[in-house]
Every structure is written in structure tokens, then in C-alpha cells.
JSON list of C-alpha atoms in Angstrom, two decimals:
[
{"chain": "A", "resi": 1, "resn": "MET", "atom": "CA", "xyz": [5.90, 10.42, -21.16]},
{"chain": "A", "resi": 2, "resn": "GLY", "atom": "CA", "xyz": [5.14, 13.29, -23.49]},
{"chain": "A", "resi": 3, "resn": "GLU", "atom": "CA", "xyz": [2.55, 15.92, -22.82]},
{"chain": "A", "resi": 4, "resn": "PRO", "atom": "CA", "xyz": [-0.36, 16.40, -25.25]},
{"chain": "A", "resi": 5, "resn": "ALA", "atom": "CA", "xyz": [0.58, 18.21, -28.48]},
{"chain": "A", "resi": 6, "resn": "THR", "atom": "CA", "xyz": [4.32, 17.59, -28.10]},
{"chain": "A", "resi": 7, "resn": "SER", "atom": "CA", "xyz": [6.52, 15.94, -30.68]},
{"chain": "A", "resi": 8, "resn": "GLU", "atom": "CA", "xyz": [8.22, 13.74, -28.05]},
{"chain": "A", "resi": 9, "resn": "ILE", "atom": "CA", "xyz": [8.40, 10.08, -29.14]},
{"chain": "A", "resi": 10, "resn": "LEU", "atom": "CA", "xyz": [6.79, 7.63, -26.72]},
{"chain": "A", "resi": 11, "resn": "SER", "atom": "CA", "xyz": [8.01, 4.11, -26.14]},
{"chain": "A", "resi": 12, "resn": "LEU", "atom": "CA", "xyz": [5.70, 1.10, -25.94]},
{"chain": "A", "resi": 13, "resn": "ASP", "atom": "CA", "xyz": [6.67, 0.63, -22.26]},
{"chain": "A", "resi": 14, "resn": "ASP", "atom": "CA", "xyz": [5.57, 4.20, -21.46]},
{"chain": "A", "resi": 15, "resn": "LEU", "atom": "CA", "xyz": [2.25, 3.67, -23.21]},
{"chain": "A", "resi": 16, "resn": "GLU", "atom": "CA", "xyz": [1.58, 0.37, -21.43]},
{"chain": "A", "resi": 17, "resn": "ALA", "atom": "CA", "xyz": [2.36, 1.86, -18.01]},
{"chain": "A", "resi": 18, "resn": "ALA", "atom": "CA", "xyz": [0.19, 4.90, -18.72]},
{"chain": "A", "resi": 19, "resn": "GLY", "atom": "CA", "xyz": [-2.64, 2.81, -20.11]},
{"chain": "A", "resi": 20, "resn": "GLY", "atom": "CA", "xyz": [-3.15, 0.92, -16.85]},
{"chain": "A", "resi": 21, "resn": "ILE", "atom": "CA", "xyz": [-1.94, -2.42, -18.21]},
{"chain": "A", "resi": 22, "resn": "ARG", "atom": "CA", "xyz": [-0.61, -4.55, -15.36]},
{"chain": "A", "resi": 23, "resn": "THR", "atom": "CA", "xyz": [3.02, -5.53, -15.83]},
{"chain": "A", "resi": 24, "resn": "GLY", "atom": "CA", "xyz": [3.15, -8.00, -12.96]},
{"chain": "A", "resi": 25, "resn": "ARG", "atom": "CA", "xyz": [5.99, -6.08, -11.28]},
{"chain": "A", "resi": 26, "resn": "LYS", "atom": "CA", "xyz": [4.75, -4.75, -7.95]},
{"chain": "A", "resi": 27, "resn": "HIS", "atom": "CA", "xyz": [6.74, -1.84, -6.62]},
{"chain": "A", "resi": 28, "resn": "ILE", "atom": "CA", "xyz": [6.89, -0.82, -2.97]},
{"chain": "A", "resi": 29, "resn": "LEU", "atom": "CA", "xyz": [8.36, 2.66, -2.74]},
{"chain": "A", "resi": 30, "resn": "SER", "atom": "CA", "xyz": [9.56, 3.97, 0.61]},
{"chain": "A", "resi": 31, "resn": "ILE", "atom": "CA", "xyz": [9.95, 7.74, 0.48]},
{"chain": "A", "resi": 32, "resn": "LEU", "atom": "CA", "xyz": [11.49, 9.68, 3.37]},
{"chain": "A", "resi": 33, "resn": "VAL", "atom": "CA", "xyz": [10.25, 13.28, 3.32]},
{"chain": "A", "resi": 34, "resn": "GLU", "atom": "CA", "xyz": [10.37, 16.38, 5.46]},
{"chain": "A", "resi": 35, "resn": "ASN", "atom": "CA", "xyz": [7.27, 16.61, 7.64]},
{"chain": "A", "resi": 36, "resn": "LYS", "atom": "CA", "xyz": [5.83, 19.72, 5.97]},
{"chain": "A", "resi": 37, "resn": "PRO", "atom": "CA", "xyz": [2.41, 20.65, 4.53]},
{"chain": "A", "resi": 38, "resn": "GLY", "atom": "CA", "xyz": [1.82, 19.89, 0.85]},
{"chain": "A", "resi": 39, "resn": "VAL", "atom": "CA", "xyz": [4.54, 17.25, 0.41]},
{"chain": "A", "resi": 40, "resn": "LEU", "atom": "CA", "xyz": [2.06, 14.38, -0.04]},
{"chain": "A", "resi": 41, "resn": "THR", "atom": "CA", "xyz": [0.05, 16.38, -2.58]},
{"chain": "A", "resi": 42, "resn": "ARG", "atom": "CA", "xyz": [3.12, 17.08, -4.71]},
{"chain": "A", "resi": 43, "resn": "ILE", "atom": "CA", "xyz": [4.21, 13.43, -4.64]},
{"chain": "A", "resi": 44, "resn": "ALA", "atom": "CA", "xyz": [0.76, 12.05, -5.48]},
{"chain": "A", "resi": 45, "resn": "GLY", "atom": "CA", "xyz": [0.39, 14.66, -8.23]},
{"chain": "A", "resi": 46, "resn": "LEU", "atom": "CA", "xyz": [3.67, 13.59, -9.80]},
{"chain": "A", "resi": 47, "resn": "PHE", "atom": "CA", "xyz": [2.42, 10.00, -10.08]},
{"chain": "A", "resi": 48, "resn": "ALA", "atom": "CA", "xyz": [-0.95, 11.13, -11.42]},
{"chain": "A", "resi": 49, "resn": "ARG", "atom": "CA", "xyz": [0.66, 13.29, -14.10]},
{"chain": "A", "resi": 50, "resn": "ARG", "atom": "CA", "xyz": [2.76, 10.30, -15.21]},
{"chain": "A", "resi": 51, "resn": "GLY", "atom": "CA", "xyz": [-0.34, 8.09, -15.50]},
{"chain": "A", "resi": 52, "resn": "PHE", "atom": "CA", "xyz": [0.40, 5.76, -12.58]},
{"chain": "A", "resi": 53, "resn": "ASN", "atom": "CA", "xyz": [-2.34, 4.38, -10.37]},
{"chain": "A", "resi": 54, "resn": "ILE", "atom": "CA", "xyz": [-1.24, 4.16, -6.74]},
{"chain": "A", "resi": 55, "resn": "ASP", "atom": "CA", "xyz": [-2.57, 0.88, -5.32]},
{"chain": "A", "resi": 56, "resn": "THR", "atom": "CA", "xyz": [-1.96, 1.69, -1.63]},
{"chain": "A", "resi": 57, "resn": "LEU", "atom": "CA", "xyz": [-0.63, 4.73, 0.18]},
{"chain": "A", "resi": 58, "resn": "ALA", "atom": "CA", "xyz": [0.37, 5.00, 3.84]},
{"chain": "A", "resi": 59, "resn": "VAL", "atom": "CA", "xyz": [1.98, 7.98, 5.54]},
{"chain": "A", "resi": 60, "resn": "GLY", "atom": "CA", "xyz": [3.27, 8.22, 9.08]},
{"chain": "A", "resi": 61, "resn": "PRO", "atom": "CA", "xyz": [5.91, 9.69, 11.34]},
{"chain": "A", "resi": 62, "resn": "THR", "atom": "CA", "xyz": [9.40, 8.22, 11.68]},
{"chain": "A", "resi": 63, "resn": "GLU", "atom": "CA", "xyz": [11.69, 7.97, 14.69]},
{"chain": "A", "resi": 64, "resn": "ASP", "atom": "CA", "xyz": [12.59, 11.64, 14.04]},
{"chain": "A", "resi": 65, "resn": "GLU", "atom": "CA", "xyz": [9.59, 13.99, 14.23]},
{"chain": "A", "resi": 66, "resn": "ARG", "atom": "CA", "xyz": [11.04, 16.22, 11.49]},
{"chain": "A", "resi": 67, "resn": "PHE", "atom": "CA", "xyz": [10.49, 13.45, 8.92]},
{"chain": "A", "resi": 68, "resn": "SER", "atom": "CA", "xyz": [7.64, 11.28, 7.65]},
{"chain": "A", "resi": 69, "resn": "ARG", "atom": "CA", "xyz": [7.74, 8.07, 5.64]},
{"chain": "A", "resi": 70, "resn": "ILE", "atom": "CA", "xyz": [5.44, 7.59, 2.67]},
{"chain": "A", "resi": 71, "resn": "THR", "atom": "CA", "xyz": [4.98, 3.98, 1.61]},
{"chain": "A", "resi": 72, "resn": "LEU", "atom": "CA", "xyz": [3.18, 3.46, -1.65]},
{"chain": "A", "resi": 73, "resn": "THR", "atom": "CA", "xyz": [2.60, 0.41, -3.79]},
{"chain": "A", "resi": 74, "resn": "LEU", "atom": "CA", "xyz": [1.96, 0.45, -7.49]},
{"chain": "A", "resi": 75, "resn": "ASP", "atom": "CA", "xyz": [2.29, -1.63, -10.60]},
{"chain": "A", "resi": 76, "resn": "GLY", "atom": "CA", "xyz": [4.61, -0.42, -13.29]},
{"chain": "A", "resi": 77, "resn": "ALA", "atom": "CA", "xyz": [7.43, -1.25, -15.63]},
{"chain": "A", "resi": 78, "resn": "ILE", "atom": "CA", "xyz": [10.94, -0.73, -14.26]},
{"chain": "A", "resi": 79, "resn": "HIS", "atom": "CA", "xyz": [11.91, 2.02, -16.74]},
{"chain": "A", "resi": 80, "resn": "PRO", "atom": "CA", "xyz": [8.97, 4.36, -15.99]},
{"chain": "A", "resi": 81, "resn": "ILE", "atom": "CA", "xyz": [9.48, 3.87, -12.23]},
{"chain": "A", "resi": 82, "resn": "ASP", "atom": "CA", "xyz": [13.07, 5.01, -12.65]},
{"chain": "A", "resi": 83, "resn": "GLN", "atom": "CA", "xyz": [11.86, 8.13, -14.46]},
{"chain": "A", "resi": 84, "resn": "VAL", "atom": "CA", "xyz": [9.40, 8.94, -11.68]},
{"chain": "A", "resi": 85, "resn": "THR", "atom": "CA", "xyz": [11.96, 8.37, -8.91]},
{"chain": "A", "resi": 86, "resn": "LYS", "atom": "CA", "xyz": [14.39, 10.73, -10.67]},
{"chain": "A", "resi": 87, "resn": "GLN", "atom": "CA", "xyz": [11.66, 13.37, -10.71]},
{"chain": "A", "resi": 88, "resn": "LEU", "atom": "CA", "xyz": [10.82, 12.66, -7.06]},
{"chain": "A", "resi": 89, "resn": "HIS", "atom": "CA", "xyz": [14.45, 13.32, -6.12]},
{"chain": "A", "resi": 90, "resn": "LYS", "atom": "CA", "xyz": [14.07, 16.81, -7.61]},
{"chain": "A", "resi": 91, "resn": "LEU", "atom": "CA", "xyz": [11.26, 17.69, -5.17]},
{"chain": "A", "resi": 92, "resn": "ILE", "atom": "CA", "xyz": [12.70, 19.86, -2.43]},
{"chain": "A", "resi": 93, "resn": "ASN", "atom": "CA", "xyz": [11.17, 18.02, 0.58]},
{"chain": "A", "resi": 94, "resn": "VAL", "atom": "CA", "xyz": [12.06, 14.49, -0.60]},
{"chain": "A", "resi": 95, "resn": "LEU", "atom": "CA", "xyz": [15.14, 13.17, 1.19]},
{"chain": "A", "resi": 96, "resn": "LYS", "atom": "CA", "xyz": [15.39, 9.49, 0.24]},
{"chain": "A", "resi": 97, "resn": "ILE", "atom": "CA", "xyz": [13.59, 7.04, -2.07]},
{"chain": "A", "resi": 98, "resn": "ARG", "atom": "CA", "xyz": [13.90, 3.25, -2.11]},
{"chain": "A", "resi": 99, "resn": "ASP", "atom": "CA", "xyz": [12.19, 0.81, -4.44]},
{"chain": "A", "resi": 100, "resn": "LEU", "atom": "CA", "xyz": [12.10, -2.08, -1.97]},
{"chain": "A", "resi": 101, "resn": "GLU", "atom": "CA", "xyz": [12.84, -5.58, -3.25]},
{"chain": "A", "resi": 102, "resn": "PRO", "atom": "CA", "xyz": [10.12, -8.03, -2.12]},
{"chain": "A", "resi": 103, "resn": "GLY", "atom": "CA", "xyz": [12.63, -10.65, -0.92]},
{"chain": "A", "resi": 104, "resn": "GLU", "atom": "CA", "xyz": [14.43, -8.12, 1.29]},
{"chain": "A", "resi": 105, "resn": "THR", "atom": "CA", "xyz": [11.34, -6.45, 2.72]},
{"chain": "A", "resi": 106, "resn": "LEU", "atom": "CA", "xyz": [8.85, -7.04, 5.51]},
{"chain": "A", "resi": 107, "resn": "SER", "atom": "CA", "xyz": [5.46, -5.60, 4.67]},
{"chain": "A", "resi": 108, "resn": "ARG", "atom": "CA", "xyz": [2.18, -5.63, 6.57]},
{"chain": "A", "resi": 109, "resn": "GLU", "atom": "CA", "xyz": [-1.31, -4.26, 6.27]},
{"chain": "A", "resi": 110, "resn": "LEU", "atom": "CA", "xyz": [-4.00, -3.70, 8.89]},
{"chain": "A", "resi": 111, "resn": "ALA", "atom": "CA", "xyz": [-7.67, -4.25, 8.06]},
{"chain": "A", "resi": 112, "resn": "LEU", "atom": "CA", "xyz": [-11.00, -4.08, 9.87]},
{"chain": "A", "resi": 113, "resn": "PHE", "atom": "CA", "xyz": [-13.91, -6.22, 8.65]},
{"chain": "A", "resi": 114, "resn": "LYS", "atom": "CA", "xyz": [-17.51, -5.81, 9.81]},
{"chain": "A", "resi": 115, "resn": "ILE", "atom": "CA", "xyz": [-19.11, -9.17, 9.11]},
{"chain": "A", "resi": 116, "resn": "SER", "atom": "CA", "xyz": [-22.75, -10.20, 9.34]},
{"chain": "A", "resi": 117, "resn": "ALA", "atom": "CA", "xyz": [-22.73, -12.99, 11.92]},
{"chain": "A", "resi": 118, "resn": "ASP", "atom": "CA", "xyz": [-25.66, -14.23, 13.96]},
{"chain": "A", "resi": 119, "resn": "GLY", "atom": "CA", "xyz": [-26.45, -17.70, 15.27]},
{"chain": "A", "resi": 120, "resn": "HIS", "atom": "CA", "xyz": [-24.49, -20.52, 13.67]},
{"chain": "A", "resi": 121, "resn": "ALA", "atom": "CA", "xyz": [-22.60, -18.17, 11.31]},
{"chain": "A", "resi": 122, "resn": "ARG", "atom": "CA", "xyz": [-21.03, -16.40, 14.30]},
{"chain": "A", "resi": 123, "resn": "THR", "atom": "CA", "xyz": [-19.25, -19.60, 15.35]},
{"chain": "A", "resi": 124, "resn": "GLU", "atom": "CA", "xyz": [-17.89, -20.16, 11.85]},
{"chain": "A", "resi": 125, "resn": "VAL", "atom": "CA", "xyz": [-16.70, -16.55, 11.53]},
{"chain": "A", "resi": 126, "resn": "MET", "atom": "CA", "xyz": [-14.97, -16.78, 14.90]},
{"chain": "A", "resi": 127, "resn": "GLN", "atom": "CA", "xyz": [-13.24, -20.01, 13.83]},
{"chain": "A", "resi": 128, "resn": "ILE", "atom": "CA", "xyz": [-11.99, -18.34, 10.64]},
{"chain": "A", "resi": 129, "resn": "CYS", "atom": "CA", "xyz": [-10.74, -15.42, 12.75]},
{"chain": "A", "resi": 130, "resn": "GLU", "atom": "CA", "xyz": [-8.86, -17.83, 15.02]},
{"chain": "A", "resi": 131, "resn": "ILE", "atom": "CA", "xyz": [-7.22, -19.58, 12.05]},
{"chain": "A", "resi": 132, "resn": "PHE", "atom": "CA", "xyz": [-6.05, -16.23, 10.62]},
{"chain": "A", "resi": 133, "resn": "ARG", "atom": "CA", "xyz": [-5.10, -14.87, 14.07]},
{"chain": "A", "resi": 134, "resn": "ALA", "atom": "CA", "xyz": [-7.59, -12.06, 13.59]},
{"chain": "A", "resi": 135, "resn": "LYS", "atom": "CA", "xyz": [-8.85, -10.36, 16.72]},
{"chain": "A", "resi": 136, "resn": "ILE", "atom": "CA", "xyz": [-12.56, -9.80, 17.33]},
{"chain": "A", "resi": 137, "resn": "VAL", "atom": "CA", "xyz": [-12.73, -6.16, 18.47]},
{"chain": "A", "resi": 138, "resn": "ASP", "atom": "CA", "xyz": [-16.51, -5.62, 18.55]},
{"chain": "A", "resi": 139, "resn": "VAL", "atom": "CA", "xyz": [-19.57, -7.85, 18.80]},
{"chain": "A", "resi": 140, "resn": "THR", "atom": "CA", "xyz": [-23.24, -6.97, 18.36]},
{"chain": "A", "resi": 141, "resn": "ARG", "atom": "CA", "xyz": [-26.29, -9.24, 18.04]},
{"chain": "A", "resi": 142, "resn": "ARG", "atom": "CA", "xyz": [-26.00, -9.35, 14.25]},
{"chain": "A", "resi": 143, "resn": "SER", "atom": "CA", "xyz": [-22.34, -8.60, 13.45]},
{"chain": "A", "resi": 144, "resn": "VAL", "atom": "CA", "xyz": [-18.72, -8.86, 14.51]},
{"chain": "A", "resi": 145, "resn": "VAL", "atom": "CA", "xyz": [-15.78, -6.62, 13.72]},
{"chain": "A", "resi": 146, "resn": "ALA", "atom": "CA", "xyz": [-12.50, -8.42, 13.14]},
{"chain": "A", "resi": 147, "resn": "GLU", "atom": "CA", "xyz": [-9.05, -6.84, 13.06]},
{"chain": "A", "resi": 148, "resn": "ILE", "atom": "CA", "xyz": [-6.37, -8.59, 11.03]},
{"chain": "A", "resi": 149, "resn": "THR", "atom": "CA", "xyz": [-2.74, -7.76, 10.40]},
{"chain": "A", "resi": 150, "resn": "GLY", "atom": "CA", "xyz": [-0.53, -9.44, 7.83]},
{"chain": "A", "resi": 151, "resn": "THR", "atom": "CA", "xyz": [0.62, -9.52, 4.26]},
{"chain": "A", "resi": 152, "resn": "CYS", "atom": "CA", "xyz": [-1.75, -8.34, 1.54]},
{"chain": "A", "resi": 153, "resn": "ASP", "atom": "CA", "xyz": [-2.20, -11.97, 0.47]},
{"chain": "A", "resi": 154, "resn": "LYS", "atom": "CA", "xyz": [-3.28, -12.95, 3.99]},
{"chain": "A", "resi": 155, "resn": "VAL", "atom": "CA", "xyz": [-5.77, -10.08, 4.20]},
{"chain": "A", "resi": 156, "resn": "ASP", "atom": "CA", "xyz": [-7.12, -10.94, 0.72]},
{"chain": "A", "resi": 157, "resn": "ALA", "atom": "CA", "xyz": [-7.54, -14.61, 1.73]},
{"chain": "A", "resi": 158, "resn": "PHE", "atom": "CA", "xyz": [-9.35, -13.62, 4.93]},
{"chain": "A", "resi": 159, "resn": "GLU", "atom": "CA", "xyz": [-11.66, -11.35, 2.93]},
{"chain": "A", "resi": 160, "resn": "ALA", "atom": "CA", "xyz": [-12.47, -14.15, 0.48]},
{"chain": "A", "resi": 161, "resn": "LEU", "atom": "CA", "xyz": [-13.47, -16.49, 3.33]},
{"chain": "A", "resi": 162, "resn": "VAL", "atom": "CA", "xyz": [-15.66, -14.03, 5.28]},
{"chain": "A", "resi": 163, "resn": "ARG", "atom": "CA", "xyz": [-17.34, -12.36, 2.29]},
{"chain": "A", "resi": 164, "resn": "PRO", "atom": "CA", "xyz": [-19.94, -15.17, 1.86]},
{"chain": "A", "resi": 165, "resn": "PHE", "atom": "CA", "xyz": [-21.22, -14.51, 5.41]},
{"chain": "A", "resi": 166, "resn": "GLY", "atom": "CA", "xyz": [-22.06, -10.95, 4.41]},
{"chain": "A", "resi": 167, "resn": "LEU", "atom": "CA", "xyz": [-19.32, -8.37, 4.42]},
{"chain": "A", "resi": 168, "resn": "ILE", "atom": "CA", "xyz": [-21.01, -5.24, 5.75]},
{"chain": "A", "resi": 169, "resn": "GLU", "atom": "CA", "xyz": [-17.99, -2.97, 5.68]},
{"chain": "A", "resi": 170, "resn": "MET", "atom": "CA", "xyz": [-14.24, -3.14, 5.29]},
{"chain": "A", "resi": 171, "resn": "ALA", "atom": "CA", "xyz": [-11.37, -0.68, 5.88]},
{"chain": "A", "resi": 172, "resn": "ARG", "atom": "CA", "xyz": [-7.74, -1.38, 4.92]},
{"chain": "A", "resi": 173, "resn": "THR", "atom": "CA", "xyz": [-4.72, 0.74, 5.75]},
{"chain": "A", "resi": 174, "resn": "GLY", "atom": "CA", "xyz": [-2.58, -0.05, 2.76]},
{"chain": "A", "resi": 175, "resn": "GLU", "atom": "CA", "xyz": [0.82, -1.64, 2.95]},
{"chain": "A", "resi": 176, "resn": "ILE", "atom": "CA", "xyz": [3.66, -0.41, 5.13]},
{"chain": "A", "resi": 177, "resn": "ALA", "atom": "CA", "xyz": [7.12, -1.86, 4.66]},
{"chain": "A", "resi": 178, "resn": "ILE", "atom": "CA", "xyz": [10.60, -1.91, 6.13]},
{"chain": "A", "resi": 179, "resn": "SER", "atom": "CA", "xyz": [13.78, -3.54, 4.88]},
{"chain": "A", "resi": 180, "resn": "ARG", "atom": "CA", "xyz": [15.13, -6.64, 6.60]},
{"chain": "A", "resi": 181, "resn": "GLY", "atom": "CA", "xyz": [18.31, -6.63, 8.65]},
{"chain": "A", "resi": 182, "resn": "ARG", "atom": "CA", "xyz": [20.31, -3.57, 9.59]},
{"chain": "A", "resi": 183, "resn": "THR", "atom": "CA", "xyz": [20.04, -1.71, 6.29]},
{"chain": "A", "resi": 184, "resn": "GLU", "atom": "CA", "xyz": [17.97, 1.45, 6.49]},
{"chain": "A", "resi": 185, "resn": "THR", "atom": "CA", "xyz": [14.71, 1.72, 4.61]}
]
């Protein structure tokens, strides 16, 4: 996309992606990078300059301590994502980028929910936790903390069911993903 005061012609797709309009195409990018200071800042800055909003971002070590894996999810049209990935490849510490296909990918998110639950509500919250295979990790007289792992849809559904009891606090990790089978992510 063109910078301000340039004569570069912009396409409608570029404008829609930059304007925050949801395209319905969720992208899960898996980026293998060298484990060095400043790499995450450069990658996030590249997306910000292109007008993309990163929905979730997770960074962690890989099986080799020299490398880290950045998993980020975002909404965007296919063409602008291709432009960004080409620019990512030019960054010196970026080794490999994959736009993971949803059907060929396993993705999970971890979330902690602090829920208001005393008396009769506690029983109902614990039943919901059991249905969703959430683990109660802390209990006080007036609240419980539940830990849940699963797809984003599962975590969203759990949130929708416990919110009416009084959602005191919530923390979500963002999505991490790995490709199915023997192919490398």
C-alpha cells in the first residue's frame, strides 16, 4: 500500500484490508525466526505499517534453542498477505513463514477465567467447567478460576456461558498452531 503523498495507485483490496474491513479469511501465520532481541518488534512493526490488525500473537521457543516460533492470527485478503510475507522474508532474522491452511492445522488456545461463583452459582459454574473439560485451578469463597484449553470457538463458547455469572477477569494466550502429519510447520 502506498505511503502518504505518493503517486502509487492503490487497489480496492488494499484499501479494504487497511481499513479494517473483515474479509472472512482468517490467516494463521507460523514464522520461524532466530532467537534474537528485536525480531518481534520488527515483525509487528511491518504488520502495523501495512495497516493489519493482529488478532492474536504467541511467541515461544522451538525444539532448537537458537530459534523461536511466532504464531499470529489476523484477518486479511489473500493478496495483501502475500505482499506482507514477501516483505517478512526480507527481514534478516526470519527463516521460514507458513500461512497455515485451517483444514491441515491443529490450533489451540489457553485461557484463564475468574468467575464470580458463590452458593448455587458455584455448582452451575462447576458443571459448565466439567462439560467443557475446563479445570478449576483456584477456589475462594466468592469466585473460581477455571483453566480451559481448546480451539478459539470452544474458548469463546465457554466465555459466553460463564459471563452471565459475573466474569471478573479473563486472560487468553492467543492461538498456537502446528501442521498435521509429518510436514513441518
